Every structure is written in structure tokens, then in C-alpha cells.
mmCIF file of C-alpha atoms and ligand atoms in Angstrom:
data_model
loop_
_atom_site.group_PDB
_atom_site.id
_atom_site.type_symbol
_atom_site.label_atom_id
_atom_site.label_comp_id
_atom_site.label_asym_id
_atom_site.label_seq_id
_atom_site.Cartn_x
_atom_site.Cartn_y
_atom_site.Cartn_z
ATOM 1 C CA MET V 1 44.194 34.951 -87.469
ATOM 2 C CA ARG V 2 42.877 35.732 -83.980
ATOM 3 C CA ILE V 3 41.162 39.020 -83.223
ATOM 4 C CA ALA V 4 40.452 40.088 -79.638
ATOM 5 C CA TRP V 5 37.083 41.880 -79.629
ATOM 6 C CA ILE V 6 36.651 44.561 -76.992
ATOM 7 C CA THR V 7 33.616 46.755 -76.525
ATOM 8 C CA ASP V 8 32.804 49.757 -74.344
ATOM 9 C CA PRO V 9 35.999 49.739 -72.242
ATOM 10 C CA HIS V 10 35.240 53.341 -71.064
ATOM 11 C CA LEU V 11 38.921 53.708 -70.149
ATOM 12 C CA ASN V 12 38.441 57.076 -68.416
ATOM 13 C CA HIS V 13 36.690 55.086 -65.649
ATOM 14 C CA VAL V 14 39.593 52.631 -65.268
ATOM 15 C CA SER V 15 42.331 52.861 -62.604
ATOM 16 C CA SER V 16 45.921 52.635 -63.743
ATOM 17 C CA ARG V 17 46.328 49.215 -62.073
ATOM 18 C CA ASP V 18 43.223 47.819 -63.775
ATOM 19 C CA TRP V 19 44.344 49.319 -67.081
ATOM 20 C CA ASP V 20 47.638 47.408 -66.856
ATOM 21 C CA GLN V 21 45.821 44.215 -65.852
ATOM 22 C CA TRP V 22 43.493 44.596 -68.817
ATOM 23 C CA SER V 23 46.339 45.094 -71.283
ATOM 24 C CA ASP V 24 48.213 42.074 -69.781
ATOM 25 C CA CYS V 25 45.044 40.048 -70.245
ATOM 26 C CA ILE V 26 44.835 41.116 -73.899
ATOM 27 C CA ALA V 27 48.502 40.283 -74.452
ATOM 28 C CA SER V 28 48.024 36.819 -72.906
ATOM 29 C CA THR V 29 45.462 35.927 -75.593
ATOM 30 C CA GLN V 30 48.193 36.681 -78.190
ATOM 31 C CA PRO V 31 45.869 38.346 -80.674
ATOM 32 C CA ASP V 32 46.936 39.212 -84.205
ATOM 33 C CA ALA V 33 44.680 42.261 -83.982
ATOM 34 C CA LEU V 34 42.373 44.132 -81.604
ATOM 35 C CA LEU V 35 38.893 45.221 -82.619
ATOM 36 C CA ILE V 36 37.126 47.789 -80.424
ATOM 37 C CA THR V 37 33.440 48.574 -81.009
ATOM 38 C CA GLY V 38 33.391 52.042 -79.448
ATOM 39 C CA ASP V 39 33.099 53.925 -76.158
ATOM 40 C CA VAL V 40 36.868 53.790 -75.767
ATOM 41 C CA SER V 41 36.846 56.854 -73.489
ATOM 42 C CA GLU V 42 35.661 60.471 -73.868
ATOM 43 C CA GLY V 43 36.481 63.184 -76.406
ATOM 44 C CA ASP V 44 39.227 64.879 -74.385
ATOM 45 C CA ASP V 45 40.974 61.548 -73.730
ATOM 46 C CA VAL V 46 40.164 59.154 -76.576
ATOM 47 C CA VAL V 47 43.257 59.854 -78.710
ATOM 48 C CA LEU V 48 45.525 59.450 -75.695
ATOM 49 C CA GLN V 49 43.879 56.138 -74.781
ATOM 50 C CA LEU V 50 44.095 54.840 -78.360
ATOM 51 C CA ARG V 51 47.811 55.708 -78.457
ATOM 52 C CA ARG V 52 48.298 53.995 -75.105
ATOM 53 C CA ILE V 53 46.584 50.840 -76.390
ATOM 54 C CA ALA V 54 48.654 50.862 -79.588
ATOM 55 C CA ASP V 55 51.851 51.278 -77.506
ATOM 56 C CA SER V 56 51.024 48.456 -75.100
ATOM 57 C CA VAL V 57 49.686 45.826 -77.510
ATOM 58 C CA ALA V 58 51.961 44.568 -80.239
ATOM 59 C CA ALA V 59 49.139 44.228 -82.762
ATOM 60 C CA PRO V 60 47.141 46.507 -85.045
ATOM 61 C CA VAL V 61 44.113 48.140 -83.420
ATOM 62 C CA TYR V 62 40.910 48.414 -85.482
ATOM 63 C CA PHE V 63 38.128 50.463 -83.952
ATOM 64 C CA VAL V 64 35.008 52.555 -84.323
ATOM 65 C CA LEU V 65 33.906 55.309 -81.934
ATOM 66 C CA GLY V 66 30.878 55.294 -79.645
ATOM 67 C CA ASN V 67 28.736 58.168 -78.366
ATOM 68 C CA HIS V 68 30.862 58.582 -75.194
ATOM 69 C CA ASP V 69 33.965 59.122 -77.329
ATOM 70 C CA PHE V 70 32.497 62.512 -78.326
ATOM 71 C CA TYR V 71 31.719 63.704 -74.755
ATOM 72 C CA GLN V 72 33.295 67.056 -73.792
ATOM 73 C CA SER V 73 33.840 67.740 -77.501
ATOM 74 C CA SER V 74 32.035 67.751 -80.837
ATOM 75 C CA ILE V 75 31.550 64.857 -83.226
ATOM 76 C CA ALA V 76 33.512 66.520 -86.052
ATOM 77 C CA ARG V 77 36.418 67.650 -83.840
ATOM 78 C CA THR V 78 36.777 64.224 -82.217
ATOM 79 C CA ARG V 79 36.660 62.390 -85.534
ATOM 80 C CA GLN V 80 39.227 64.815 -86.953
ATOM 81 C CA ASN V 81 41.624 64.225 -84.034
ATOM 82 C CA VAL V 82 41.177 60.458 -84.221
ATOM 83 C CA ILE V 83 41.651 60.411 -88.010
ATOM 84 C CA ALA V 84 44.845 62.467 -87.645
ATOM 85 C CA ALA V 85 46.229 60.074 -84.998
ATOM 86 C CA SER V 86 45.282 57.034 -87.094
ATOM 87 C CA ARG V 87 46.976 58.414 -90.181
ATOM 88 C CA GLU V 88 50.088 59.165 -88.139
ATOM 89 C CA LEU V 89 50.295 55.816 -86.312
ATOM 90 C CA ASP V 90 50.337 52.667 -88.460
ATOM 91 C CA ALA V 91 48.904 50.525 -85.658
ATOM 92 C CA LEU V 92 45.717 52.628 -85.316
ATOM 93 C CA ASN V 93 42.959 51.952 -87.846
ATOM 94 C CA TYR V 94 39.751 53.993 -87.507
ATOM 95 C CA LEU V 95 37.333 51.870 -89.542
ATOM 96 C CA THR V 96 34.836 54.713 -90.049
ATOM 97 C CA ASP V 97 37.542 56.459 -92.104
ATOM 98 C CA LEU V 98 38.582 53.303 -93.990
ATOM 99 C CA GLY V 99 37.274 51.037 -96.736
ATOM 100 C CA PRO V 100 37.033 47.237 -96.476
ATOM 101 C CA ILE V 101 40.040 45.515 -94.889
ATOM 102 C CA PRO V 102 40.860 42.003 -96.189
ATOM 103 C CA LEU V 103 41.284 39.584 -93.254
ATOM 104 C CA ALA V 104 41.624 36.294 -95.161
ATOM 105 C CA GLU V 105 40.645 34.882 -98.543
ATOM 106 C CA GLY V 106 37.076 36.098 -99.157
ATOM 107 C CA ILE V 107 36.711 37.638 -95.658
ATOM 108 C CA PHE V 108 36.558 41.399 -95.111
ATOM 109 C CA LEU V 109 36.227 43.784 -92.167
ATOM 110 C CA VAL V 110 34.234 47.010 -92.430
ATOM 111 C CA GLY V 111 33.257 49.391 -89.646
ATOM 112 C CA GLU V 112 31.114 52.410 -88.918
ATOM 113 C CA ASP V 113 30.400 54.309 -85.679
ATOM 114 C CA GLY V 114 26.598 54.271 -85.981
ATOM 115 C CA TRP V 115 24.242 56.254 -83.742
ATOM 116 C CA GLY V 116 20.986 55.690 -81.856
ATOM 117 C CA ASP V 117 19.147 57.391 -84.705
ATOM 118 C CA ALA V 118 15.562 57.758 -83.420
ATOM 119 C CA THR V 119 14.158 55.717 -86.324
ATOM 120 C CA ILE V 120 12.989 52.834 -84.095
ATOM 121 C CA GLY V 121 10.750 53.123 -81.011
ATOM 122 C CA ASN V 122 8.941 56.236 -79.881
ATOM 123 C CA PHE V 123 11.229 59.274 -79.621
ATOM 124 C CA GLU V 124 8.429 61.774 -78.923
ATOM 125 C CA ASP V 125 7.030 60.002 -75.841
ATOM 126 C CA SER V 126 10.300 58.572 -74.486
ATOM 127 C CA PHE V 127 11.337 59.553 -70.947
ATOM 128 C CA ILE V 128 15.018 58.797 -71.687
ATOM 129 C CA GLN V 129 17.437 61.753 -71.529
ATOM 130 C CA LEU V 130 20.910 60.548 -72.459
ATOM 131 C CA ASN V 131 23.953 62.501 -71.271
ATOM 132 C CA ASP V 132 24.766 62.795 -74.998
ATOM 133 C CA PHE V 133 22.466 65.814 -75.126
ATOM 134 C CA LYS V 134 24.339 67.598 -72.341
ATOM 135 C CA LEU V 135 27.898 66.514 -73.071
ATOM 136 C CA ILE V 136 28.281 66.529 -76.872
ATOM 137 C CA ASP V 137 28.585 70.028 -78.381
ATOM 138 C CA ASP V 138 26.458 69.100 -81.414
ATOM 139 C CA PHE V 139 23.416 68.610 -79.143
ATOM 140 C CA ARG V 140 24.318 71.054 -76.369
ATOM 141 C CA GLU V 141 24.454 73.875 -78.889
ATOM 142 C CA THR V 142 21.236 72.855 -80.699
ATOM 143 C CA SER V 143 17.697 73.434 -79.451
ATOM 144 C CA ALA V 144 15.932 70.281 -78.256
ATOM 145 C CA ASP V 145 13.289 70.407 -80.977
ATOM 146 C CA LEU V 146 16.020 69.742 -83.552
ATOM 147 C CA TRP V 147 17.552 66.735 -81.755
ATOM 148 C CA LYS V 148 15.426 64.140 -83.512
ATOM 149 C CA ALA V 149 16.402 65.437 -86.969
ATOM 150 C CA LYS V 150 20.051 65.439 -85.867
ATOM 151 C CA LEU V 151 19.836 61.816 -84.663
ATOM 152 C CA ASN V 152 18.142 60.839 -87.947
ATOM 153 C CA GLN V 153 20.925 62.560 -89.892
ATOM 154 C CA LEU V 154 23.702 60.871 -87.904
ATOM 155 C CA GLY V 155 22.121 57.468 -88.640
ATOM 156 C CA ALA V 156 21.666 58.315 -92.321
ATOM 157 C CA ASP V 157 25.288 59.513 -92.629
ATOM 158 C CA SER V 158 26.560 56.310 -91.001
ATOM 159 C CA ALA V 159 24.380 54.167 -93.269
ATOM 160 C CA ALA V 160 25.561 55.995 -96.400
ATOM 161 C CA ARG V 161 29.210 55.467 -95.453
ATOM 162 C CA LEU V 162 28.536 51.800 -94.647
ATOM 163 C CA GLN V 163 26.762 51.351 -97.985
ATOM 164 C CA ALA V 164 29.812 52.698 -99.845
ATOM 165 C CA LYS V 165 32.058 50.270 -97.956
ATOM 166 C CA LEU V 166 29.796 47.278 -98.635
ATOM 167 C CA ASP V 167 29.702 48.278 -102.313
ATOM 168 C CA ALA V 168 33.514 48.271 -102.318
ATOM 169 C CA VAL V 169 33.753 44.676 -101.027
ATOM 170 C CA PRO V 170 34.609 42.317 -103.936
ATOM 171 C CA VAL V 171 31.503 40.520 -105.258
ATOM 172 C CA ASP V 172 32.991 37.070 -104.548
ATOM 173 C CA ALA V 173 33.399 37.797 -100.810
ATOM 174 C CA THR V 174 32.125 34.954 -98.634
ATOM 175 C CA HIS V 175 32.006 36.636 -95.230
ATOM 176 C CA ILE V 176 31.913 40.223 -94.005
ATOM 177 C CA LEU V 177 32.593 41.245 -90.412
ATOM 178 C CA VAL V 178 30.889 44.554 -89.607
ATOM 179 C CA ALA V 179 32.012 46.440 -86.492
ATOM 180 C CA THR V 180 29.710 49.174 -85.216
ATOM 181 C CA HIS V 181 28.884 50.745 -81.853
ATOM 182 C CA VAL V 182 25.101 50.885 -81.757
ATOM 183 C CA PRO V 183 23.011 47.720 -82.298
ATOM 184 C CA PRO V 184 21.463 47.971 -85.778
ATOM 185 C CA PHE V 185 18.213 46.209 -84.837
ATOM 186 C CA ARG V 186 15.740 46.184 -81.972
ATOM 187 C CA GLU V 187 16.286 42.402 -81.937
ATOM 188 C CA SER V 188 20.003 42.929 -81.215
ATOM 189 C CA CYS V 189 19.493 45.593 -78.553
ATOM 190 C CA TRP V 190 19.692 43.581 -75.337
ATOM 191 C CA TYR V 191 19.073 44.498 -71.734
ATOM 192 C CA GLU V 192 19.201 41.708 -69.145
ATOM 193 C CA GLY V 193 18.267 39.057 -71.715
ATOM 194 C CA LYS V 194 15.343 41.030 -73.190
ATOM 195 C CA THR V 195 15.275 43.312 -76.191
ATOM 196 C CA THR V 196 14.522 46.976 -75.889
ATOM 197 C CA ASP V 197 11.186 48.809 -75.574
ATOM 198 C CA ASP V 198 9.912 51.923 -77.374
ATOM 199 C CA ASN V 199 11.452 54.273 -74.758
ATOM 200 C CA TRP V 200 15.024 53.067 -75.174
ATOM 201 C CA ALA V 201 15.016 51.991 -78.838
ATOM 202 C CA PRO V 202 15.348 55.523 -80.329
ATOM 203 C CA PHE V 203 18.712 55.928 -78.556
ATOM 204 C CA PHE V 204 19.925 52.323 -78.615
ATOM 205 C CA VAL V 205 19.206 51.161 -82.165
ATOM 206 C CA CYS V 206 20.714 52.498 -85.405
ATOM 207 C CA GLY V 207 17.795 51.678 -87.684
ATOM 208 C CA ARG V 208 19.360 53.085 -90.839
ATOM 209 C CA ILE V 209 22.422 50.851 -90.497
ATOM 210 C CA GLY V 210 20.043 47.922 -89.913
ATOM 211 C CA GLN V 211 18.128 48.731 -93.090
ATOM 212 C CA THR V 212 21.376 48.937 -95.106
ATOM 213 C CA LEU V 213 22.547 45.581 -93.722
ATOM 214 C CA VAL V 214 19.261 43.795 -94.474
ATOM 215 C CA GLU V 215 19.162 45.111 -98.043
ATOM 216 C CA PHE V 216 22.782 44.074 -98.599
ATOM 217 C CA CYS V 217 22.274 40.576 -97.145
ATOM 218 C CA GLN V 218 19.098 40.010 -99.190
ATOM 219 C CA HIS V 219 20.953 41.114 -102.297
ATOM 220 C CA CYS V 220 23.982 38.860 -101.588
ATOM 221 C CA PRO V 221 22.537 35.585 -100.215
ATOM 222 C CA ASP V 222 25.845 33.720 -100.694
ATOM 223 C CA CYS V 223 27.775 36.121 -98.475
ATOM 224 C CA LYS V 224 27.510 35.830 -94.689
ATOM 225 C CA THR V 225 27.513 38.984 -92.600
ATOM 226 C CA THR V 226 28.455 38.937 -88.925
ATOM 227 C CA VAL V 227 27.908 42.174 -87.025
ATOM 228 C CA ILE V 228 29.551 42.954 -83.695
ATOM 229 C CA CYS V 229 28.395 45.913 -81.596
ATOM 230 C CA GLY V 230 28.159 47.259 -78.048
ATOM 231 C CA HIS V 231 26.510 50.357 -76.500
ATOM 232 C CA THR V 232 23.859 48.533 -74.424
ATOM 233 C CA HIS V 233 26.485 46.954 -72.094
ATOM 234 C CA HIS V 234 24.322 43.798 -72.143
ATOM 235 C CA ASP V 235 25.079 40.862 -74.397
ATOM 236 C CA GLY V 236 23.082 38.704 -76.750
ATOM 237 C CA ILE V 237 23.017 37.129 -80.193
ATOM 238 C CA ALA V 238 20.334 37.798 -82.806
ATOM 239 C CA THR V 239 19.892 36.076 -86.162
ATOM 240 C CA LEU V 240 18.025 38.417 -88.489
ATOM 241 C CA LEU V 241 18.399 36.493 -91.728
ATOM 242 C CA GLU V 242 20.019 33.199 -92.622
ATOM 243 C CA ASN V 243 23.162 35.160 -93.596
ATOM 244 C CA LEU V 244 22.958 37.975 -91.007
ATOM 245 C CA THR V 245 23.838 37.532 -87.320
ATOM 246 C CA VAL V 246 24.480 40.243 -84.742
ATOM 247 C CA TYR V 247 26.591 39.753 -81.616
ATOM 248 C CA THR V 248 26.102 42.428 -78.973
ATOM 249 C CA GLY V 249 28.791 42.693 -76.304
ATOM 250 C CA ALA V 250 28.567 43.316 -72.559
ATOM 251 C CA ALA V 251 30.503 45.837 -70.472
ATOM 252 C CA VAL V 252 30.867 47.051 -66.887
ATOM 253 C CA TYR V 253 32.136 50.563 -66.108
ATOM 254 C CA GLY V 254 35.588 50.468 -64.530
ATOM 255 C CA SER V 255 36.194 46.840 -65.385
ATOM 256 C CA PRO V 256 37.193 46.419 -69.041
ATOM 257 C CA GLY V 257 37.410 42.926 -70.469
ATOM 258 C CA ILE V 258 37.678 40.965 -73.686
ATOM 259 C CA GLU V 259 34.277 40.223 -75.171
ATOM 260 C CA ALA V 260 35.358 37.338 -77.394
ATOM 261 C CA VAL V 261 38.090 36.041 -79.636
ATOM 262 C CA ILE V 262 37.226 36.040 -83.321
ATOM 263 C CA GLU V 263 39.073 33.290 -85.128
ATOM 264 C CA ILE V 264 39.509 33.569 -88.851
ATOM 265 C CA THR V 265 40.793 30.785 -91.035
ATOM 266 C CA ALA V 266 40.548 30.443 -94.821
ATOM 267 C CA ASN V 267 36.862 31.049 -95.646
ATOM 268 C CA GLN V 268 35.721 30.724 -92.021
ATOM 269 C CA LEU V 269 35.020 33.204 -89.272
ATOM 270 C CA ARG V 270 34.071 32.010 -85.791
ATOM 271 C CA ILE V 271 33.338 33.983 -82.647
ATOM 272 C CA GLN V 272 34.695 32.051 -79.700
ATOM 273 C CA ASN V 273 34.171 32.393 -75.961
ATOM 274 C CA HIS V 274 31.429 34.974 -76.407
ATOM 275 C CA ARG V 275 30.214 35.270 -72.843
ATOM 276 C CA HIS V 276 26.538 34.963 -73.742
HETATM 277 FE FE1 FE2 B 301 29.193 52.227 -73.487
HETATM 278 FE FE1 FE2 B 302 27.557 53.888 -76.149
#
């Protein structure tokens, strides 16, 4: 089985010609499935773009949403619209709404949006002001002194859902592929070959997902976990534990690509052609 991994395509920034080129490029890799780790588009456009992808690629589309996918809308409304579309269209699979998906003998896919959850780095002294706070209703309609608690809650909610999915994976699983938008560790949060500092980390690391992954991997030493994520638009690979590796994908606005091909054979999962 070959999965084309795409991250942060930000399709609202893509011209119609480049969109067609991108989908031709995906088709030419003849994937059995597509896996998108968020920032597909923005809230008023994401369902349309997901439908367009499903129509143009003759393969199931597995995905999570990124922070940009909620712009011009609210988190709950966007998720509701995306869940409705995914339940209506067989080809669309919103992993945040789904349990573990078997990919091959002993190999499972789970996914969760994740959020820069202000648990890592220094939120209070950071100079970073993401557009999230202006463009997502949940923040726009909340006073700034409550933002940190909201970020914490979004990370905790994601981690709780991920925990339930990991608990649902059969105990004899040998490999789990976890798709999420936000890097779960500071060590996997890349920018031009370096990892993030205390200013950026609160918004670019989902610490609660990281904590859940470490606890799971320590508890199940015979099961490998490979995490794929995006959000930073800069790529890198981080090995956190012997059985826990995180691949972070790159992206350029207006120029969507294919981050890597994930090849799955019986009991083996390999990430090929990762550009790093
Ligand atoms: Fe992005
Ligand atoms: Fe993002």
C-alpha cells in the first residue's frame, strides 16, 4: 500500500492551474490513499476543497484539520461541516472523528487535529500574535486573558481523543501511524533546521499530545509509533524514543506538493522520499 502524504496545502492560496498540476502530480504517484496533515484551506472553503480532492483523486482521502481550516469560522462549526461531508462521502475520512484504521497486518492509522496548546515555551512573555486570534471565532469572541486556558483546553481535548484511539488499537499491533497537524514536541518543531524557541513553542507544539504519545510508547515498547505532522512549514525528523519518531513536513504557500510517499507492506512502514 502506498500513501501520498500531503501537509499544509493551503489550497485557498492556490491558482486553478497550480491546483490541477498538483492533483496530476498526486495521480502520477498512483497512491492507494492520500493522507493530509491539516491546513487544507480555510473554514469557509475547506469542505469544498476536500470534495474537490476526493473527486479528482481516485483514492480514499484521510485527513486531520489544521488551525487555518477554522479561519473565518468557529472550531465547532467547521468540524461539524467536515464531519457531515465525511459521513456523506465514502472517500473522505476525517481521522479526528474516527477510531483506528487498519492499514495492513498489525499496522494502524490514527489521527487528531492537535493545537499549539501553550504548554511548552513561554506564553506570557511571547511576542507572537497568530492570526488564529483574529480569524477564529472561538478566540475573536473571547477576551485575551482567557486565550491561554482555551489553548490548554484544545490540547487536552485532542490528547484525550488520541488516548481513546490508542487504547482502541489491538494490543498486538506492531506499528501505529499517527497523523496530526501540530508537532507534538519541541524537538519536532523545526524552523530552518533548528527547533523552536520559547516565543514560538506555545503556538507550534501540542505538548499534551506529546505527553500522551510518550506515555503510550513507554507502555508499549514492542510497538513502533511514527508521527507525521505539519504546521511549521519547515521539515525535519526527530527520534524521541527508540519506538517513537516524528516526521515534520514542509510547505510553501501557493505551491502545494507531496511531502513523501509512505509505503506499507506486511509488518513494515517506511517513509520514502521525505525531502529532509
Ligand atoms: Fe500551515
Ligand atoms: Fe497550521
